[in-house]
Amino acid sequence: MTNAITTQGLSKVYHEGAVEVIAVQPCSVALPPGEVVGLMGPSGSGKTTLLSILGCILRPTAGRLVLFETEVSGLDERYLPAIRRQYISFIFQAFNLFPALTAYENIMLGLKVKGIDGSEAEDRAAAVLKAVGLEQRMHFLPRDLSGGQKQRVAVARALAADCPIILADEPTGNLDVVNGHRVMELLKQLAAERQCCVVVATHDNRIEDIFDRIIYLEDGDIRRIHTG
Ligand SMILES: Nc1ncnc2c1ncn2[C@@H]1O[C@H](COP(=O)(O)OP(=O)(O)OP(=O)(O)O)[C@@H](O)[C@H]1O
Ligand SMILES: [Mg+2]
């Protein structure tokens, strides 16, 4: 089976004036499709940095990154937007919904970015909102939705794009326990049904039991990998 994400000696060093911050130490992982992977560790341990590199929004300082069969690390910068469109959906702690657009319109816009519009987009948007249990809230603006509902719209947007890799940064950070679990269960279902690889950066211990695999980071270093 081809892995969704493979890294070899992937690292990131930030230079802030004279100060050098080793945010991610050389790391090698192989993550298969169909799994929900937790990226856990204390604040500042490099979770967001590693997730951003995996999502091709930040370039590594050294090492290899391969998404399915595409070697990304060697590619010129100008190819990265196309790689992101093809492979990656993001979910953020702050939901990142457009406040002036309804749940449905937010999803339509996400699809447009991926090059999908017309009746296919309309059908998909309605179907994914139903799948996350929000068919009654389709035409609500984000301000009229609860935190849990907003995050479910963000999950629906990722679902609609149908990308094989979903990267989520603290997706339960703004949610209570019940809504946090609901969102994680949706991601788990998505991984199983569509064979997506879902990577979730979090320090929320309450959702630990959901993960198929947990990568523990400390000071940018993978201290251990727990396979459930
Ligand atoms: N743009 C940047 N320039 C310089 N240093 C940075 C930059 N972004 C992050 N860092 C540093 O890299 C390290 C890892 O940061 P990162 O944001 O990846 O941690 P994190 O595990 O996501 O933390 P949190 O749980 O607080 O979100 C930290 O020491 C941080 O200060
Ligand atoms: Mg972070």
mmCIF file of C-alpha atoms and ligand atoms in Angstrom:
data_model
loop_
_atom_site.group_PDB
_atom_site.id
_atom_site.type_symbol
_atom_site.label_atom_id
_atom_site.label_comp_id
_atom_site.label_asym_id
_atom_site.label_seq_id
_atom_site.Cartn_x
_atom_site.Cartn_y
_atom_site.Cartn_z
ATOM 1 C CA MET A 1 0.000 0.000 0.000
ATOM 2 C CA THR A 2 1.238 3.465 -0.872
ATOM 3 C CA ASN A 3 1.550 5.703 2.151
ATOM 4 C CA ALA A 4 -0.349 8.978 2.094
ATOM 5 C CA ILE A 5 2.490 10.871 3.752
ATOM 6 C CA THR A 6 6.127 9.859 3.928
ATOM 7 C CA THR A 7 8.893 11.979 5.416
ATOM 8 C CA GLN A 8 12.581 11.283 5.678
ATOM 9 C CA GLY A 9 14.790 13.446 7.855
ATOM 10 C CA LEU A 10 12.327 16.312 7.506
ATOM 11 C CA SER A 11 13.331 19.333 9.588
ATOM 12 C CA LYS A 12 12.655 23.024 10.066
ATOM 13 C CA VAL A 13 14.930 25.697 11.465
ATOM 14 C CA TYR A 14 13.670 29.261 11.886
ATOM 15 C CA HIS A 15 16.118 32.138 11.921
ATOM 16 C CA GLU A 16 14.976 35.113 13.981
ATOM 17 C CA GLY A 17 17.824 37.591 13.681
ATOM 18 C CA ALA A 18 20.771 35.904 15.359
ATOM 19 C CA VAL A 19 18.563 33.351 17.104
ATOM 20 C CA GLU A 20 18.133 29.933 15.568
ATOM 21 C CA VAL A 21 15.017 27.978 16.537
ATOM 22 C CA ILE A 22 15.005 24.297 15.666
ATOM 23 C CA ALA A 23 11.222 23.905 15.413
ATOM 24 C CA VAL A 24 11.260 20.392 13.941
ATOM 25 C CA GLN A 25 14.218 18.042 14.306
ATOM 26 C CA PRO A 26 14.865 15.560 11.496
ATOM 27 C CA CYS A 27 11.839 13.277 11.494
ATOM 28 C CA SER A 28 10.870 10.246 9.463
ATOM 29 C CA VAL A 29 7.304 8.963 9.429
ATOM 30 C CA ALA A 30 5.117 6.903 7.111
ATOM 31 C CA LEU A 31 1.372 7.497 7.444
ATOM 32 C CA PRO A 32 -1.053 5.230 5.580
ATOM 33 C CA PRO A 33 -4.451 6.213 4.175
ATOM 34 C CA GLY A 34 -7.454 5.469 6.374
ATOM 35 C CA GLU A 35 -5.834 6.485 9.656
ATOM 36 C CA VAL A 36 -6.448 9.327 12.072
ATOM 37 C CA VAL A 37 -3.055 10.379 13.375
ATOM 38 C CA GLY A 38 -2.558 12.596 16.424
ATOM 39 C CA LEU A 39 0.353 14.991 16.553
ATOM 40 C CA MET A 40 0.660 15.678 20.253
ATOM 41 C CA GLY A 41 3.028 17.602 22.478
ATOM 42 C CA PRO A 42 3.271 20.684 24.653
ATOM 43 C CA SER A 43 2.954 24.233 23.361
ATOM 44 C CA GLY A 44 5.930 25.138 21.185
ATOM 45 C CA SER A 45 6.862 21.514 20.469
ATOM 46 C CA GLY A 46 6.537 22.004 16.701
ATOM 47 C CA LYS A 47 3.073 20.609 15.939
ATOM 48 C CA THR A 48 1.856 23.502 13.777
ATOM 49 C CA THR A 49 5.220 23.770 12.054
ATOM 50 C CA LEU A 50 5.249 20.083 11.121
ATOM 51 C CA LEU A 51 1.605 20.182 10.033
ATOM 52 C CA SER A 52 2.313 23.234 7.843
ATOM 53 C CA ILE A 53 5.196 21.435 6.166
ATOM 54 C CA LEU A 54 3.064 18.340 5.542
ATOM 55 C CA GLY A 55 0.420 20.670 4.057
ATOM 56 C CA CYS A 56 2.956 22.321 1.733
ATOM 57 C CA ILE A 57 2.356 25.779 3.161
ATOM 58 C CA LEU A 58 5.802 25.877 4.724
ATOM 59 C CA ARG A 59 8.972 24.543 3.169
ATOM 60 C CA PRO A 60 11.234 22.273 5.189
ATOM 61 C CA THR A 61 14.840 23.261 5.853
ATOM 62 C CA ALA A 62 15.993 19.767 4.953
ATOM 63 C CA GLY A 63 14.665 16.299 4.265
ATOM 64 C CA ARG A 64 12.122 14.651 1.992
ATOM 65 C CA LEU A 65 8.341 14.888 1.852
ATOM 66 C CA VAL A 66 6.368 12.519 -0.370
ATOM 67 C CA LEU A 67 2.563 12.677 -0.723
ATOM 68 C CA PHE A 68 1.378 9.378 -2.200
ATOM 69 C CA GLU A 69 3.743 9.053 -5.154
ATOM 70 C CA THR A 70 4.580 12.719 -5.519
ATOM 71 C CA GLU A 71 7.959 13.857 -4.266
ATOM 72 C CA VAL A 72 7.112 17.318 -2.994
ATOM 73 C CA SER A 73 10.361 18.417 -1.413
ATOM 74 C CA GLY A 74 12.162 18.702 -4.751
ATOM 75 C CA LEU A 75 9.431 20.708 -6.462
ATOM 76 C CA ASP A 76 9.637 24.359 -7.340
ATOM 77 C CA GLU A 77 7.467 26.686 -5.208
ATOM 78 C CA ARG A 78 5.134 27.421 -8.141
ATOM 79 C CA TYR A 79 3.859 23.820 -8.210
ATOM 80 C CA LEU A 80 2.810 23.799 -4.560
ATOM 81 C CA PRO A 81 -0.650 25.412 -4.932
ATOM 82 C CA ALA A 82 -1.621 22.661 -7.394
ATOM 83 C CA ILE A 83 -0.289 19.990 -5.012
ATOM 84 C CA ARG A 84 -2.343 21.493 -2.171
ATOM 85 C CA ARG A 85 -5.489 21.609 -4.317
ATOM 86 C CA GLN A 86 -5.072 17.993 -5.325
ATOM 87 C CA TYR A 87 -4.162 16.447 -1.998
ATOM 88 C CA ILE A 88 -4.894 18.631 0.991
ATOM 89 C CA SER A 89 -7.756 20.043 3.018
ATOM 90 C CA PHE A 90 -7.183 22.084 6.175
ATOM 91 C CA ILE A 91 -9.326 22.467 9.286
ATOM 92 C CA PHE A 92 -8.364 25.165 11.790
ATOM 93 C CA GLN A 93 -9.095 25.876 15.445
ATOM 94 C CA ALA A 94 -10.733 29.179 14.501
ATOM 95 C CA PHE A 95 -12.940 27.480 11.855
ATOM 96 C CA ASN A 96 -11.880 30.006 9.158
ATOM 97 C CA LEU A 97 -15.346 30.471 7.725
ATOM 98 C CA PHE A 98 -16.225 33.613 5.793
ATOM 99 C CA PRO A 99 -18.556 35.553 8.109
ATOM 100 C CA ALA A 100 -20.679 37.046 5.308
ATOM 101 C CA LEU A 101 -21.343 33.666 3.677
ATOM 102 C CA THR A 102 -23.806 31.028 4.855
ATOM 103 C CA ALA A 103 -22.698 27.494 5.730
ATOM 104 C CA TYR A 104 -23.730 26.384 2.256
ATOM 105 C CA GLU A 105 -21.969 29.297 0.536
ATOM 106 C CA ASN A 106 -18.802 28.675 2.536
ATOM 107 C CA ILE A 107 -18.726 25.147 1.183
ATOM 108 C CA MET A 108 -19.495 26.285 -2.365
ATOM 109 C CA LEU A 109 -16.570 28.705 -2.151
ATOM 110 C CA GLY A 110 -14.265 25.952 -0.870
ATOM 111 C CA LEU A 111 -15.303 23.823 -3.854
ATOM 112 C CA LYS A 112 -14.733 26.682 -6.274
ATOM 113 C CA VAL A 113 -11.173 26.988 -4.998
ATOM 114 C CA LYS A 114 -10.745 23.299 -5.846
ATOM 115 C CA GLY A 115 -12.116 23.948 -9.348
ATOM 116 C CA ILE A 116 -15.594 22.472 -8.794
ATOM 117 C CA ASP A 117 -18.753 24.495 -9.484
ATOM 118 C CA GLY A 118 -22.209 24.310 -11.047
ATOM 119 C CA SER A 119 -24.728 21.633 -10.143
ATOM 120 C CA GLU A 120 -22.026 19.187 -9.062
ATOM 121 C CA ALA A 121 -20.890 21.670 -6.407
ATOM 122 C CA GLU A 122 -24.493 22.338 -5.321
ATOM 123 C CA ASP A 123 -25.184 18.631 -4.891
ATOM 124 C CA ARG A 124 -21.975 18.021 -3.001
ATOM 125 C CA ALA A 125 -22.485 21.015 -0.678
ATOM 126 C CA ALA A 126 -25.990 19.865 0.249
ATOM 127 C CA ALA A 127 -24.831 16.258 0.730
ATOM 128 C CA VAL A 128 -21.922 17.067 3.039
ATOM 129 C CA LEU A 129 -24.000 19.428 5.186
ATOM 130 C CA LYS A 130 -26.469 16.597 5.594
ATOM 131 C CA ALA A 131 -23.640 14.216 6.433
ATOM 132 C CA VAL A 132 -22.516 16.413 9.348
ATOM 133 C CA GLY A 133 -26.108 16.835 10.540
ATOM 134 C CA LEU A 134 -26.531 20.471 9.505
ATOM 135 C CA GLU A 135 -29.143 20.284 6.769
ATOM 136 C CA GLN A 136 -31.438 22.448 8.909
ATOM 137 C CA ARG A 137 -28.690 25.083 9.280
ATOM 138 C CA MET A 138 -27.567 25.224 5.663
ATOM 139 C CA HIS A 139 -28.495 28.860 5.091
ATOM 140 C CA PHE A 140 -27.311 30.164 8.467
ATOM 141 C CA LEU A 141 -24.439 32.613 8.737
ATOM 142 C CA PRO A 142 -21.501 31.530 10.933
ATOM 143 C CA ARG A 143 -22.510 34.062 13.632
ATOM 144 C CA ASP A 144 -25.819 32.214 14.034
ATOM 145 C CA LEU A 145 -24.131 28.830 14.521
ATOM 146 C CA SER A 146 -22.620 27.416 17.716
ATOM 147 C CA GLY A 147 -18.878 26.640 17.896
ATOM 148 C CA GLY A 148 -19.507 22.941 17.370
ATOM 149 C CA GLN A 149 -21.742 23.635 14.396
ATOM 150 C CA LYS A 150 -19.159 25.985 12.865
ATOM 151 C CA GLN A 151 -16.492 23.321 13.147
ATOM 152 C CA ARG A 152 -18.852 20.817 11.553
ATOM 153 C CA VAL A 153 -19.212 23.228 8.611
ATOM 154 C CA ALA A 154 -15.413 23.288 8.370
ATOM 155 C CA VAL A 155 -15.365 19.471 8.419
ATOM 156 C CA ALA A 156 -18.095 19.451 5.757
ATOM 157 C CA ARG A 157 -15.961 21.751 3.623
ATOM 158 C CA ALA A 158 -13.058 19.306 3.895
ATOM 159 C CA LEU A 159 -15.429 16.433 3.141
ATOM 160 C CA ALA A 160 -16.778 18.190 0.038
ATOM 161 C CA ALA A 161 -13.322 18.748 -1.399
ATOM 162 C CA ASP A 162 -12.745 14.994 -1.238
ATOM 163 C CA CYS A 163 -8.997 15.315 -0.769
ATOM 164 C CA PRO A 164 -7.022 12.281 0.372
ATOM 165 C CA ILE A 165 -5.218 14.165 3.144
ATOM 166 C CA ILE A 166 -6.913 16.243 5.848
ATOM 167 C CA LEU A 167 -4.776 18.311 8.193
ATOM 168 C CA ALA A 168 -6.387 19.788 11.286
ATOM 169 C CA ASP A 169 -4.706 22.173 13.726
ATOM 170 C CA GLU A 170 -6.372 22.078 17.170
ATOM 171 C CA PRO A 171 -9.813 21.401 15.646
ATOM 172 C CA THR A 172 -11.359 20.898 19.084
ATOM 173 C CA GLY A 173 -9.572 23.843 20.717
ATOM 174 C CA ASN A 174 -12.680 26.026 20.785
ATOM 175 C CA LEU A 175 -15.167 23.247 21.533
ATOM 176 C CA ASP A 176 -16.581 21.626 24.651
ATOM 177 C CA VAL A 177 -16.061 17.899 25.276
ATOM 178 C CA VAL A 178 -19.261 16.752 23.570
ATOM 179 C CA ASN A 179 -18.765 18.820 20.422
ATOM 180 C CA GLY A 180 -15.052 18.008 20.338
ATOM 181 C CA HIS A 181 -15.852 14.311 20.327
ATOM 182 C CA ARG A 182 -18.520 14.747 17.696
ATOM 183 C CA VAL A 183 -16.076 16.476 15.345
ATOM 184 C CA MET A 184 -13.420 13.819 15.951
ATOM 185 C CA GLU A 185 -15.918 11.019 15.323
ATOM 186 C CA LEU A 186 -16.792 12.650 12.004
ATOM 187 C CA LEU A 187 -13.124 12.763 11.033
ATOM 188 C CA LYS A 188 -12.702 9.139 12.051
ATOM 189 C CA GLN A 189 -15.688 8.132 9.935
ATOM 190 C CA LEU A 190 -14.312 10.137 7.021
ATOM 191 C CA ALA A 191 -10.933 8.409 7.288
ATOM 192 C CA ALA A 192 -12.534 4.968 7.336
ATOM 193 C CA GLU A 193 -15.084 5.532 4.575
ATOM 194 C CA ARG A 194 -12.930 7.461 2.140
ATOM 195 C CA GLN A 195 -9.541 6.133 3.151
ATOM 196 C CA CYS A 196 -8.311 9.641 3.903
ATOM 197 C CA CYS A 197 -5.228 10.226 5.986
ATOM 198 C CA VAL A 198 -6.255 12.649 8.751
ATOM 199 C CA VAL A 199 -3.522 14.313 10.826
ATOM 200 C CA VAL A 200 -4.647 16.263 13.881
ATOM 201 C CA ALA A 201 -2.287 18.534 15.837
ATOM 202 C CA THR A 202 -3.588 18.891 19.366
ATOM 203 C CA HIS A 203 -2.757 19.069 23.033
ATOM 204 C CA ASP A 204 -6.284 18.039 23.903
ATOM 205 C CA ASN A 205 -5.857 14.803 25.897
ATOM 206 C CA ARG A 206 -9.619 14.313 25.880
ATOM 207 C CA ILE A 207 -9.552 13.180 22.254
ATOM 208 C CA GLU A 208 -6.515 10.877 22.558
ATOM 209 C CA ASP A 209 -8.568 7.676 22.398
ATOM 210 C CA ILE A 210 -9.782 8.498 18.868
ATOM 211 C CA PHE A 211 -6.367 8.250 17.250
ATOM 212 C CA ASP A 212 -5.102 5.186 15.389
ATOM 213 C CA ARG A 213 -1.574 6.440 15.914
ATOM 214 C CA ILE A 214 -0.073 9.191 18.034
ATOM 215 C CA ILE A 215 3.186 10.972 17.313
ATOM 216 C CA TYR A 216 4.502 12.630 20.481
ATOM 217 C CA LEU A 217 6.658 15.697 19.893
ATOM 218 C CA GLU A 218 8.874 17.445 22.403
ATOM 219 C CA ASP A 219 11.169 20.318 21.481
ATOM 220 C CA GLY A 220 10.556 19.494 17.816
ATOM 221 C CA ASP A 221 11.713 15.927 18.292
ATOM 222 C CA ILE A 222 9.577 12.799 17.876
ATOM 223 C CA ARG A 223 9.920 11.169 21.289
ATOM 224 C CA ARG A 224 7.726 8.171 20.558
ATOM 225 C CA ILE A 225 5.036 6.900 18.235
ATOM 226 C CA HIS A 226 2.126 5.034 19.782
ATOM 227 C CA THR A 227 0.094 2.762 17.544
ATOM 228 C CA GLY A 228 -3.329 1.969 18.936
HETATM 229 N N1 LIG B 1 7.646 32.031 12.019
HETATM 230 C C1 LIG B 1 8.421 31.655 13.052
HETATM 231 N N2 LIG B 1 9.630 32.228 13.244
HETATM 232 C C2 LIG B 1 10.429 31.838 14.260
HETATM 233 N N3 LIG B 1 10.117 30.880 15.150
HETATM 234 C C3 LIG B 1 8.932 30.278 15.025
HETATM 235 C C4 LIG B 1 8.012 30.631 13.971
HETATM 236 N N4 LIG B 1 6.913 29.863 14.095
HETATM 237 C C5 LIG B 1 7.121 29.063 15.166
HETATM 238 N N5 LIG B 1 8.336 29.310 15.720
HETATM 239 C C6 LIG B 1 8.924 28.619 16.866
HETATM 240 O O1 LIG B 1 8.974 27.224 16.553
HETATM 241 C C7 LIG B 1 8.638 26.435 17.686
HETATM 242 C C8 LIG B 1 7.478 25.520 17.348
HETATM 243 O O2 LIG B 1 6.310 26.308 17.151
HETATM 244 P P1 LIG B 1 4.901 25.674 16.730
HETATM 245 O O3 LIG B 1 3.976 26.790 16.479
HETATM 246 O O4 LIG B 1 5.135 24.708 15.634
HETATM 247 O O5 LIG B 1 4.513 24.883 18.069
HETATM 248 P P2 LIG B 1 3.129 24.174 18.474
HETATM 249 O O6 LIG B 1 3.499 22.818 18.987
HETATM 250 O O7 LIG B 1 2.156 24.257 17.348
HETATM 251 O O8 LIG B 1 2.638 25.062 19.692
HETATM 252 P P3 LIG B 1 1.109 25.377 20.184
HETATM 253 O O9 LIG B 1 0.637 24.136 20.885
HETATM 254 O O10 LIG B 1 1.299 26.508 21.148
HETATM 255 O O11 LIG B 1 0.305 25.748 18.999
HETATM 256 C C9 LIG B 1 8.348 27.406 18.828
HETATM 257 O O12 LIG B 1 9.503 27.514 19.625
HETATM 258 C C10 LIG B 1 8.081 28.715 18.105
HETATM 259 O O13 LIG B 1 8.442 29.802 18.900
HETATM 260 MG MG MG B 2 0.247 25.116 17.146
#
